[in-house]
mmCIF file with all atom_site columns, C-alpha atoms in Angstrom:
data_model
loop_
_atom_site.group_PDB
_atom_site.id
_atom_site.type_symbol
_atom_site.label_atom_id
_atom_site.label_alt_id
_atom_site.label_comp_id
_atom_site.label_asym_id
_atom_site.label_entity_id
_atom_site.label_seq_id
_atom_site.pdbx_PDB_ins_code
_atom_site.Cartn_x
_atom_site.Cartn_y
_atom_site.Cartn_z
_atom_site.occupancy
_atom_site.B_iso_or_equiv
_atom_site.pdbx_formal_charge
_atom_site.auth_seq_id
_atom_site.auth_comp_id
_atom_site.auth_asym_id
_atom_site.auth_atom_id
_atom_site.pdbx_PDB_model_num
ATOM 1   C CA . MET A 1 1   ? 0.000   0.000   0.000  1.00 42.00 ? 1   MET A CA 1
ATOM 2   C CA . LYS A 1 2   ? 1.461   3.248   -1.120 1.00 40.00 ? 2   LYS A CA 1
ATOM 3   C CA . ARG A 1 3   ? 1.721   5.999   1.475  1.00 42.00 ? 3   ARG A CA 1
ATOM 4   C CA . TYR A 1 4   ? 1.509   9.716   0.809  1.00 38.00 ? 4   TYR A CA 1
ATOM 5   C CA . ARG A 1 5   ? 3.535   12.010  2.933  1.00 45.00 ? 5   ARG A CA 1
ATOM 6   C CA . SER A 1 6   ? 1.719   14.974  4.435  1.00 44.00 ? 6   SER A CA 1
ATOM 7   C CA . ALA A 1 7   ? 2.735   18.456  3.391  1.00 46.00 ? 7   ALA A CA 1
ATOM 8   C CA . PRO A 1 8   ? 4.888   20.373  5.840  1.00 49.00 ? 8   PRO A CA 1
ATOM 9   C CA . ARG A 1 9   ? 3.001   22.148  8.689  1.00 46.00 ? 9   ARG A CA 1
ATOM 10  C CA . SER A 1 10  ? 4.019   25.606  7.426  1.00 45.00 ? 10  SER A CA 1
ATOM 11  C CA . ALA A 1 11  ? 2.577   24.912  3.970  1.00 45.00 ? 11  ALA A CA 1
ATOM 12  C CA . GLN A 1 12  ? -0.732  23.800  5.506  1.00 47.00 ? 12  GLN A CA 1
ATOM 13  C CA . LEU A 1 13  ? -1.013  27.020  7.548  1.00 40.00 ? 13  LEU A CA 1
ATOM 14  C CA . ALA A 1 14  ? -0.242  29.210  4.514  1.00 44.00 ? 14  ALA A CA 1
ATOM 15  C CA . GLY A 1 15  ? -2.957  27.526  2.462  1.00 47.00 ? 15  GLY A CA 1
ATOM 16  C CA . ALA A 1 16  ? -5.517  27.926  5.224  1.00 46.00 ? 16  ALA A CA 1
ATOM 17  C CA . PHE A 1 17  ? -4.648  31.630  5.624  1.00 43.00 ? 17  PHE A CA 1
ATOM 18  C CA . ALA A 1 18  ? -5.066  32.292  1.869  1.00 44.00 ? 18  ALA A CA 1
ATOM 19  C CA . ALA A 1 19  ? -8.437  30.536  1.788  1.00 46.00 ? 19  ALA A CA 1
ATOM 20  C CA . GLY A 1 20  ? -9.603  32.584  4.786  1.00 48.00 ? 20  GLY A CA 1
ATOM 21  C CA . VAL A 1 21  ? -8.657  35.864  3.113  1.00 40.00 ? 21  VAL A CA 1
ATOM 22  C CA . VAL A 1 22  ? -10.588 34.952  -0.061 1.00 38.00 ? 22  VAL A CA 1
ATOM 23  C CA . LEU A 1 23  ? -13.668 33.971  1.965  1.00 39.00 ? 23  LEU A CA 1
ATOM 24  C CA . ALA A 1 24  ? -13.575 37.224  3.968  1.00 42.00 ? 24  ALA A CA 1
ATOM 25  C CA . LEU A 1 25  ? -13.418 39.310  0.785  1.00 37.00 ? 25  LEU A CA 1
ATOM 26  C CA . VAL A 1 26  ? -16.399 37.469  -0.729 1.00 38.00 ? 26  VAL A CA 1
ATOM 27  C CA . VAL A 1 27  ? -18.494 37.925  2.429  1.00 38.00 ? 27  VAL A CA 1
ATOM 28  C CA . ALA A 1 28  ? -17.612 41.616  2.693  1.00 43.00 ? 28  ALA A CA 1
ATOM 29  C CA . GLY A 1 29  ? -18.630 42.230  -0.915 1.00 44.00 ? 29  GLY A CA 1
ATOM 30  C CA . CYS A 1 30  ? -22.021 40.582  -0.411 1.00 40.00 ? 30  CYS A CA 1
ATOM 31  C CA . SER A 1 31  ? -22.960 42.177  2.888  1.00 41.00 ? 31  SER A CA 1
ATOM 32  C CA . GLU A 1 32  ? -22.105 45.830  2.452  1.00 41.00 ? 32  GLU A CA 1
ATOM 33  C CA . ALA A 1 33  ? -24.384 47.898  4.719  1.00 38.00 ? 33  ALA A CA 1
ATOM 34  C CA . PRO A 1 34  ? -26.885 50.202  2.912  1.00 38.00 ? 34  PRO A CA 1
ATOM 35  C CA . THR A 1 35  ? -26.553 53.971  3.253  1.00 35.00 ? 35  THR A CA 1
ATOM 36  C CA . VAL A 1 36  ? -29.063 55.453  5.725  1.00 34.00 ? 36  VAL A CA 1
ATOM 37  C CA . ASN A 1 37  ? -30.076 59.118  5.557  1.00 36.00 ? 37  ASN A CA 1
ATOM 38  C CA . PRO A 1 38  ? -29.931 60.706  9.004  1.00 37.00 ? 38  PRO A CA 1
ATOM 39  C CA . ALA A 1 39  ? -33.210 61.880  10.553 1.00 35.00 ? 39  ALA A CA 1
ATOM 40  C CA . PRO A 1 40  ? -33.812 65.650  10.823 1.00 33.00 ? 40  PRO A CA 1
ATOM 41  C CA . ALA A 1 41  ? -32.628 67.223  14.018 1.00 32.00 ? 41  ALA A CA 1
ATOM 42  C CA . PRO A 1 42  ? -35.436 67.700  16.598 1.00 32.00 ? 42  PRO A CA 1
ATOM 43  C CA . GLY A 1 43  ? -36.957 71.189  16.439 1.00 29.00 ? 43  GLY A CA 1
ATOM 44  C CA . ALA A 1 44  ? -35.549 71.952  12.980 1.00 28.00 ? 44  ALA A CA 1
ATOM 45  C CA . THR A 1 45  ? -37.572 74.523  11.039 1.00 30.00 ? 45  THR A CA 1
ATOM 46  C CA . ALA A 1 46  ? -38.171 74.807  7.324  1.00 36.00 ? 46  ALA A CA 1
ATOM 47  C CA . THR A 1 47  ? -36.363 77.447  5.312  1.00 43.00 ? 47  THR A CA 1
ATOM 48  C CA . PRO A 1 48  ? -38.776 80.207  4.162  1.00 54.00 ? 48  PRO A CA 1
ATOM 49  C CA . PRO A 1 49  ? -39.642 79.920  0.471  1.00 58.00 ? 49  PRO A CA 1
ATOM 50  C CA . LYS A 1 50  ? -37.753 82.043  -1.993 1.00 56.00 ? 50  LYS A CA 1
ATOM 51  C CA . ALA A 1 51  ? -39.971 84.979  -2.897 1.00 51.00 ? 51  ALA A CA 1
ATOM 52  C CA . THR A 1 52  ? -40.707 85.704  -6.524 1.00 57.00 ? 52  THR A CA 1
ATOM 53  C CA . HIS A 1 53  ? -41.396 89.419  -6.047 1.00 63.00 ? 53  HIS A CA 1
ATOM 54  C CA . THR A 1 54  ? -39.583 92.163  -4.159 1.00 65.00 ? 54  THR A CA 1
ATOM 55  C CA . ALA A 1 55  ? -41.417 95.045  -2.499 1.00 67.00 ? 55  ALA A CA 1
ATOM 56  C CA . THR A 1 56  ? -40.300 98.605  -3.069 1.00 54.00 ? 56  THR A CA 1
ATOM 57  C CA . SER A 1 57  ? -38.153 100.553 -0.671 1.00 51.00 ? 57  SER A CA 1
ATOM 58  C CA . GLY A 1 58  ? -39.885 102.753 1.863  1.00 47.00 ? 58  GLY A CA 1
ATOM 59  C CA . GLN A 1 59  ? -37.966 105.691 0.412  1.00 39.00 ? 59  GLN A CA 1
ATOM 60  C CA . GLY A 1 60  ? -39.610 105.170 -2.967 1.00 36.00 ? 60  GLY A CA 1
ATOM 61  C CA . GLY A 1 61  ? -36.366 104.173 -4.675 1.00 32.00 ? 61  GLY A CA 1
ATOM 62  C CA . GLY A 1 62  ? -37.793 101.300 -6.713 1.00 34.00 ? 62  GLY A CA 1
ATOM 63  C CA . GLN A 1 63  ? -37.044 97.641  -6.205 1.00 37.00 ? 63  GLN A CA 1
ATOM 64  C CA . THR A 1 64  ? -34.494 96.886  -3.522 1.00 38.00 ? 64  THR A CA 1
ATOM 65  C CA . GLN A 1 65  ? -32.513 93.720  -2.836 1.00 44.00 ? 65  GLN A CA 1
ATOM 66  C CA . ALA A 1 66  ? -31.374 93.663  0.786  1.00 45.00 ? 66  ALA A CA 1
ATOM 67  C CA . GLY A 1 67  ? -28.710 91.379  2.218  1.00 52.00 ? 67  GLY A CA 1
ATOM 68  C CA . GLY A 1 68  ? -29.414 88.429  4.472  1.00 60.00 ? 68  GLY A CA 1
ATOM 69  C CA . SER A 1 69  ? -31.723 85.436  4.186  1.00 71.00 ? 69  SER A CA 1
ATOM 70  C CA . PRO A 1 70  ? -35.414 86.341  4.381  1.00 80.00 ? 70  PRO A CA 1
ATOM 71  C CA . VAL A 1 71  ? -37.675 85.168  7.207  1.00 91.00 ? 71  VAL A CA 1
ATOM 72  C CA . VAL A 1 72  ? -41.477 85.024  7.307  1.00 94.00 ? 72  VAL A CA 1
ATOM 73  C CA . CYS A 1 73  ? -42.918 88.434  8.196  1.00 96.00 ? 73  CYS A CA 1
ATOM 74  C CA . ASN A 1 74  ? -44.694 88.695  11.553 1.00 94.00 ? 74  ASN A CA 1
ATOM 75  C CA . ILE A 1 75  ? -46.160 91.352  13.826 1.00 94.00 ? 75  ILE A CA 1
ATOM 76  C CA . GLY A 1 76  ? -42.785 91.774  15.502 1.00 94.00 ? 76  GLY A CA 1
ATOM 77  C CA . THR A 1 77  ? -41.235 93.038  12.274 1.00 93.00 ? 77  THR A CA 1
ATOM 78  C CA . LEU A 1 78  ? -44.228 94.733  10.597 1.00 97.00 ? 78  LEU A CA 1
ATOM 79  C CA . THR A 1 79  ? -46.133 97.956  10.987 1.00 97.00 ? 79  THR A CA 1
ATOM 80  C CA . VAL A 1 80  ? -49.498 98.401  9.253  1.00 97.00 ? 80  VAL A CA 1
ATOM 81  C CA . ASP A 1 81  ? -51.251 101.601 8.204  1.00 97.00 ? 81  ASP A CA 1
ATOM 82  C CA . LEU A 1 82  ? -53.712 102.951 5.657  1.00 97.00 ? 82  LEU A CA 1
ATOM 83  C CA . GLY A 1 83  ? -52.667 105.042 2.681  1.00 95.00 ? 83  GLY A CA 1
ATOM 84  C CA . PRO A 1 84  ? -54.753 107.665 0.847  1.00 92.00 ? 84  PRO A CA 1
ATOM 85  C CA . GLY A 1 85  ? -57.995 106.240 -0.532 1.00 90.00 ? 85  GLY A CA 1
ATOM 86  C CA . ASP A 1 86  ? -60.116 106.632 -3.666 1.00 90.00 ? 86  ASP A CA 1
ATOM 87  C CA . ALA A 1 87  ? -63.917 106.606 -3.585 1.00 86.00 ? 87  ALA A CA 1
ATOM 88  C CA . ALA A 1 88  ? -66.071 105.006 -6.266 1.00 84.00 ? 88  ALA A CA 1
ATOM 89  C CA . ALA A 1 89  ? -69.778 104.039 -6.302 1.00 85.00 ? 89  ALA A CA 1
ATOM 90  C CA . GLY A 1 90  ? -70.315 104.003 -2.543 1.00 93.00 ? 90  GLY A CA 1
ATOM 91  C CA . THR A 1 91  ? -67.001 102.271 -1.774 1.00 96.00 ? 91  THR A CA 1
ATOM 92  C CA . VAL A 1 92  ? -63.658 103.674 -0.632 1.00 96.00 ? 92  VAL A CA 1
ATOM 93  C CA . TYR A 1 93  ? -60.534 101.794 -1.793 1.00 96.00 ? 93  TYR A CA 1
ATOM 94  C CA . VAL A 1 94  ? -57.527 102.249 0.478  1.00 97.00 ? 94  VAL A CA 1
ATOM 95  C CA . PRO A 1 95  ? -54.045 100.666 0.449  1.00 97.00 ? 95  PRO A CA 1
ATOM 96  C CA . LEU A 1 96  ? -53.396 98.606  3.559  1.00 98.00 ? 96  LEU A CA 1
ATOM 97  C CA . ARG A 1 97  ? -49.613 98.964  3.811  1.00 98.00 ? 97  ARG A CA 1
ATOM 98  C CA . PHE A 1 98  ? -47.235 96.494  5.471  1.00 98.00 ? 98  PHE A CA 1
ATOM 99  C CA . THR A 1 99  ? -43.840 98.035  6.274  1.00 98.00 ? 99  THR A CA 1
ATOM 100 C CA . ASN A 1 100 ? -40.852 95.941  7.339  1.00 97.00 ? 100 ASN A CA 1
ATOM 101 C CA . LYS A 1 101 ? -39.304 97.682  10.342 1.00 96.00 ? 101 LYS A CA 1
ATOM 102 C CA . GLY A 1 102 ? -36.769 94.883  10.872 1.00 94.00 ? 102 GLY A CA 1
ATOM 103 C CA . SER A 1 103 ? -33.107 94.737  9.904  1.00 92.00 ? 103 SER A CA 1
ATOM 104 C CA . ARG A 1 104 ? -33.404 91.862  7.418  1.00 93.00 ? 104 ARG A CA 1
ATOM 105 C CA . PRO A 1 105 ? -35.771 90.992  4.556  1.00 96.00 ? 105 PRO A CA 1
ATOM 106 C CA . CYS A 1 106 ? -38.973 89.101  5.279  1.00 96.00 ? 106 CYS A CA 1
ATOM 107 C CA . VAL A 1 107 ? -41.420 87.269  3.022  1.00 97.00 ? 107 VAL A CA 1
ATOM 108 C CA . ILE A 1 108 ? -45.223 87.382  3.021  1.00 97.00 ? 108 ILE A CA 1
ATOM 109 C CA . GLN A 1 109 ? -48.015 85.897  0.934  1.00 96.00 ? 109 GLN A CA 1
ATOM 110 C CA . GLY A 1 110 ? -51.789 85.797  0.843  1.00 97.00 ? 110 GLY A CA 1
ATOM 111 C CA . PHE A 1 111 ? -54.844 87.656  2.097  1.00 98.00 ? 111 PHE A CA 1
ATOM 112 C CA . PRO A 1 112 ? -54.741 89.561  5.397  1.00 98.00 ? 112 PRO A CA 1
ATOM 113 C CA . ARG A 1 113 ? -57.672 88.990  7.732  1.00 97.00 ? 113 ARG A CA 1
ATOM 114 C CA . VAL A 1 114 ? -59.308 92.335  8.422  1.00 98.00 ? 114 VAL A CA 1
ATOM 115 C CA . SER A 1 115 ? -62.319 93.347  10.495 1.00 98.00 ? 115 SER A CA 1
ATOM 116 C CA . TYR A 1 116 ? -63.842 96.421  12.113 1.00 98.00 ? 116 TYR A CA 1
ATOM 117 C CA . VAL A 1 117 ? -63.430 96.749  15.884 1.00 97.00 ? 117 VAL A CA 1
ATOM 118 C CA . THR A 1 118 ? -64.684 99.130  18.565 1.00 94.00 ? 118 THR A CA 1
ATOM 119 C CA . GLY A 1 119 ? -61.123 99.878  19.723 1.00 85.00 ? 119 GLY A CA 1
ATOM 120 C CA . ASP A 1 120 ? -57.540 98.632  19.803 1.00 80.00 ? 120 ASP A CA 1
ATOM 121 C CA . ASN A 1 121 ? -58.602 95.868  22.225 1.00 79.00 ? 121 ASN A CA 1
ATOM 122 C CA . GLY A 1 122 ? -62.278 96.035  21.330 1.00 86.00 ? 122 GLY A CA 1
ATOM 123 C CA . THR A 1 123 ? -65.016 93.812  20.028 1.00 94.00 ? 123 THR A CA 1
ATOM 124 C CA . GLN A 1 124 ? -65.275 92.881  16.352 1.00 97.00 ? 124 GLN A CA 1
ATOM 125 C CA . VAL A 1 125 ? -68.097 94.657  14.534 1.00 97.00 ? 125 VAL A CA 1
ATOM 126 C CA . GLY A 1 126 ? -69.823 92.548  11.904 1.00 97.00 ? 126 GLY A CA 1
ATOM 127 C CA . PRO A 1 127 ? -68.339 90.178  9.319  1.00 97.00 ? 127 PRO A CA 1
ATOM 128 C CA . ALA A 1 128 ? -64.608 90.241  8.488  1.00 97.00 ? 128 ALA A CA 1
ATOM 129 C CA . ALA A 1 129 ? -63.337 91.299  5.075  1.00 98.00 ? 129 ALA A CA 1
ATOM 130 C CA . GLN A 1 130 ? -64.064 88.977  2.177  1.00 98.00 ? 130 GLN A CA 1
ATOM 131 C CA . PRO A 1 131 ? -61.009 87.956  0.065  1.00 98.00 ? 131 PRO A CA 1
ATOM 132 C CA . GLU A 1 132 ? -61.197 89.341  -3.461 1.00 97.00 ? 132 GLU A CA 1
ATOM 133 C CA . GLY A 1 133 ? -59.219 88.412  -6.575 1.00 97.00 ? 133 GLY A CA 1
ATOM 134 C CA . ALA A 1 134 ? -56.401 85.947  -7.151 1.00 96.00 ? 134 ALA A CA 1
ATOM 135 C CA . ARG A 1 135 ? -53.826 84.932  -4.563 1.00 96.00 ? 135 ARG A CA 1
ATOM 136 C CA . TYR A 1 136 ? -50.484 86.608  -5.305 1.00 96.00 ? 136 TYR A CA 1
ATOM 137 C CA . GLY A 1 137 ? -47.064 84.942  -5.032 1.00 96.00 ? 137 GLY A CA 1
ATOM 138 C CA . TRP A 1 138 ? -44.530 85.319  -2.230 1.00 96.00 ? 138 TRP A CA 1
ATOM 139 C CA . VAL A 1 139 ? -43.319 88.897  -1.779 1.00 97.00 ? 139 VAL A CA 1
ATOM 140 C CA . THR A 1 140 ? -39.995 89.890  -0.206 1.00 96.00 ? 140 THR A CA 1
ATOM 141 C CA . ILE A 1 141 ? -40.162 93.074  1.862  1.00 97.00 ? 141 ILE A CA 1
ATOM 142 C CA . PRO A 1 142 ? -36.668 94.522  2.412  1.00 96.00 ? 142 PRO A CA 1
ATOM 143 C CA . PRO A 1 143 ? -35.899 96.584  5.528  1.00 96.00 ? 143 PRO A CA 1
ATOM 144 C CA . ASN A 1 144 ? -38.008 99.785  5.356  1.00 96.00 ? 144 ASN A CA 1
ATOM 145 C CA . GLY A 1 145 ? -39.778 98.322  2.319  1.00 97.00 ? 145 GLY A CA 1
ATOM 146 C CA . VAL A 1 146 ? -43.537 98.217  1.775  1.00 97.00 ? 146 VAL A CA 1
ATOM 147 C CA . ALA A 1 147 ? -46.044 95.689  0.433  1.00 98.00 ? 147 ALA A CA 1
ATOM 148 C CA . THR A 1 148 ? -49.751 96.418  0.073  1.00 98.00 ? 148 THR A CA 1
ATOM 149 C CA . ALA A 1 149 ? -53.209 94.874  -0.053 1.00 98.00 ? 149 ALA A CA 1
ATOM 150 C CA . THR A 1 150 ? -56.165 96.925  -1.296 1.00 97.00 ? 150 THR A CA 1
ATOM 151 C CA . LEU A 1 151 ? -59.016 97.247  1.202  1.00 98.00 ? 151 LEU A CA 1
ATOM 152 C CA . ALA A 1 152 ? -62.514 98.099  -0.065 1.00 98.00 ? 152 ALA A CA 1
ATOM 153 C CA . MET A 1 153 ? -64.633 99.820  2.605  1.00 98.00 ? 153 MET A CA 1
ATOM 154 C CA . VAL A 1 154 ? -68.321 99.967  1.671  1.00 97.00 ? 154 VAL A CA 1
ATOM 155 C CA . GLN A 1 155 ? -70.555 102.865 2.747  1.00 96.00 ? 155 GLN A CA 1
ATOM 156 C CA . VAL A 1 156 ? -72.740 100.776 5.050  1.00 97.00 ? 156 VAL A CA 1
ATOM 157 C CA . LEU A 1 157 ? -75.334 103.527 5.521  1.00 95.00 ? 157 LEU A CA 1
ATOM 158 C CA . ASN A 1 158 ? -76.564 102.540 2.049  1.00 95.00 ? 158 ASN A CA 1
ATOM 159 C CA . PHE A 1 159 ? -77.644 99.158  3.465  1.00 97.00 ? 159 PHE A CA 1
ATOM 160 C CA . ASP A 1 160 ? -80.989 98.498  5.129  1.00 96.00 ? 160 ASP A CA 1
ATOM 161 C CA . ALA A 1 161 ? -80.518 99.680  8.706  1.00 97.00 ? 161 ALA A CA 1
ATOM 162 C CA . ASN A 1 162 ? -82.430 96.749  10.230 1.00 96.00 ? 162 ASN A CA 1
ATOM 163 C CA . ALA A 1 163 ? -80.105 94.250  8.528  1.00 97.00 ? 163 ALA A CA 1
ATOM 164 C CA . CYS A 1 164 ? -76.908 96.245  8.935  1.00 97.00 ? 164 CYS A CA 1
ATOM 165 C CA . LYS A 1 165 ? -77.344 97.628  12.455 1.00 97.00 ? 165 LYS A CA 1
ATOM 166 C CA . PRO A 1 166 ? -74.917 100.545 11.902 1.00 97.00 ? 166 PRO A CA 1
ATOM 167 C CA . THR A 1 167 ? -72.331 100.769 14.695 1.00 97.00 ? 167 THR A CA 1
ATOM 168 C CA . PRO A 1 168 ? -69.474 103.255 15.237 1.00 96.00 ? 168 PRO A CA 1
ATOM 169 C CA . VAL A 1 169 ? -66.003 101.732 14.840 1.00 97.00 ? 169 VAL A CA 1
ATOM 170 C CA . ARG A 1 170 ? -62.606 103.034 15.906 1.00 96.00 ? 170 ARG A CA 1
ATOM 171 C CA . GLY A 1 171 ? -60.350 100.982 13.712 1.00 97.00 ? 171 GLY A CA 1
ATOM 172 C CA . LEU A 1 172 ? -59.361 97.722  12.055 1.00 97.00 ? 172 LEU A CA 1
ATOM 173 C CA . ARG A 1 173 ? -57.970 94.490  13.447 1.00 97.00 ? 173 ARG A CA 1
ATOM 174 C CA . VAL A 1 174 ? -55.428 93.139  10.932 1.00 97.00 ? 174 VAL A CA 1
ATOM 175 C CA . TYR A 1 175 ? -53.841 89.677  10.896 1.00 97.00 ? 175 TYR A CA 1
ATOM 176 C CA . PRO A 1 176 ? -50.860 89.565  8.495  1.00 97.00 ? 176 PRO A CA 1
ATOM 177 C CA . PRO A 1 177 ? -50.800 86.123  6.841  1.00 95.00 ? 177 PRO A CA 1
ATOM 178 C CA . PRO A 1 178 ? -50.117 83.574  8.271  1.00 90.00 ? 178 PRO A CA 1
ATOM 179 C CA . GLU A 1 179 ? -50.048 85.238  11.721 1.00 91.00 ? 179 GLU A CA 1
ATOM 180 C CA . ARG A 1 180 ? -52.501 84.382  14.513 1.00 91.00 ? 180 ARG A CA 1
ATOM 181 C CA . ALA A 1 181 ? -51.707 87.643  16.284 1.00 93.00 ? 181 ALA A CA 1
ATOM 182 C CA . SER A 1 182 ? -53.121 90.952  15.096 1.00 94.00 ? 182 SER A CA 1
ATOM 183 C CA . LEU A 1 183 ? -52.258 94.621  14.777 1.00 95.00 ? 183 LEU A CA 1
ATOM 184 C CA . PHE A 1 184 ? -54.637 97.546  15.328 1.00 96.00 ? 184 PHE A CA 1
ATOM 185 C CA . VAL A 1 185 ? -55.018 100.219 12.656 1.00 97.00 ? 185 VAL A CA 1
ATOM 186 C CA . PRO A 1 186 ? -56.956 103.292 13.807 1.00 96.00 ? 186 PRO A CA 1
ATOM 187 C CA . THR A 1 187 ? -59.651 104.614 11.477 1.00 95.00 ? 187 THR A CA 1
ATOM 188 C CA . GLU A 1 188 ? -63.014 105.953 12.629 1.00 94.00 ? 188 GLU A CA 1
ATOM 189 C CA . GLY A 1 189 ? -66.185 105.168 10.748 1.00 95.00 ? 189 GLY A CA 1
ATOM 190 C CA . THR A 1 190 ? -69.310 103.023 10.750 1.00 97.00 ? 190 THR A CA 1
ATOM 191 C CA . GLY A 1 191 ? -69.639 99.284  10.359 1.00 98.00 ? 191 GLY A CA 1
ATOM 192 C CA . CYS A 1 192 ? -72.466 96.747  10.327 1.00 98.00 ? 192 CYS A CA 1
ATOM 193 C CA . ALA A 1 193 ? -72.923 94.850  13.574 1.00 97.00 ? 193 ALA A CA 1
ATOM 194 C CA . GLY A 1 194 ? -75.661 92.771  11.922 1.00 96.00 ? 194 GLY A CA 1
ATOM 195 C CA . ASN A 1 195 ? -75.725 90.812  8.676  1.00 94.00 ? 195 ASN A CA 1
ATOM 196 C CA . PRO A 1 196 ? -75.372 93.172  5.714  1.00 96.00 ? 196 PRO A CA 1
ATOM 197 C CA . PRO A 1 197 ? -76.687 91.967  2.323  1.00 95.00 ? 197 PRO A CA 1
ATOM 198 C CA . SER A 1 198 ? -73.159 92.118  0.855  1.00 96.00 ? 198 SER A CA 1
ATOM 199 C CA . PRO A 1 199 ? -69.623 92.363  2.297  1.00 97.00 ? 199 PRO A CA 1
ATOM 200 C CA . GLN A 1 200 ? -68.894 95.571  4.198  1.00 98.00 ? 200 GLN A CA 1
ATOM 201 C CA . LEU A 1 201 ? -65.155 94.988  3.680  1.00 98.00 ? 201 LEU A CA 1
ATOM 202 C CA . ARG A 1 202 ? -63.209 93.309  0.859  1.00 98.00 ? 202 ARG A CA 1
ATOM 203 C CA . ILE A 1 203 ? -59.454 92.659  0.748  1.00 98.00 ? 203 ILE A CA 1
ATOM 204 C CA . THR A 1 204 ? -57.002 91.664  -1.999 1.00 98.00 ? 204 THR A CA 1
ATOM 205 C CA . SER A 1 205 ? -53.893 89.534  -1.711 1.00 98.00 ? 205 SER A CA 1
ATOM 206 C CA . ILE A 1 206 ? -50.678 91.336  -0.701 1.00 98.00 ? 206 ILE A CA 1
ATOM 207 C CA . LYS A 1 207 ? -48.543 92.663  -3.566 1.00 97.00 ? 207 LYS A CA 1
ATOM 208 C CA . PRO A 1 208 ? -45.295 94.637  -3.842 1.00 96.00 ? 208 PRO A CA 1
ATOM 209 C CA . GLY A 1 209 ? -45.409 98.429  -3.618 1.00 90.00 ? 209 GLY A CA 1
ATOM 210 C CA . ASN A 1 210 ? -47.041 101.110 -1.514 1.00 85.00 ? 210 ASN A CA 1
ATOM 211 C CA . GLY A 1 211 ? -50.347 101.177 -3.407 1.00 78.00 ? 211 GLY A CA 1
ATOM 212 C CA . GLN A 1 212 ? -49.673 104.609 -4.884 1.00 68.00 ? 212 GLN A CA 1
ATOM 213 C CA . ASN A 1 213 ? -47.914 103.522 -8.080 1.00 53.00 ? 213 ASN A CA 1
#
């Protein structure tokens, strides 16, 4: 019976080592871990959308691009007032002006919520303003810049008094979109505390400019 001599111990160990290396490479290639996108950090906020329109400077110098990333406008950075109005067919049209008093640009979009009130902390008088026209795009208001919505104020004394219930008002409560806090704009007049046959106030979407262009 013919005998076969075993290979030297060192040769056996070298062969086993080489086979182990090949096996490890094959396993590593087949089990590569997938890439996982990290979850957003808790409390992270979305970046304000890039506005497509820029409001004019408060000094009337045309369109102004101010430095710094814009933030959403709020009552802490805005002042609101009424510009000169124009009367037509029993309705006065006035610019409701939003001025950025902050140090960086802010963006705003949509219809303000507007209603008559009996005072700066007073009771609302009658229905709020009805939105009118198309919704405008995002507007950037630079520091000291102005954006405007047009407010239509109907002469309510032309309505039936029993339906309207004419009531003295001292101003307007204005919610800049999308704020849930309001600003008071003084303006004395008469509103309907009842249910008028048509809107006593109408408001457009906010656009660039001071409403006097």
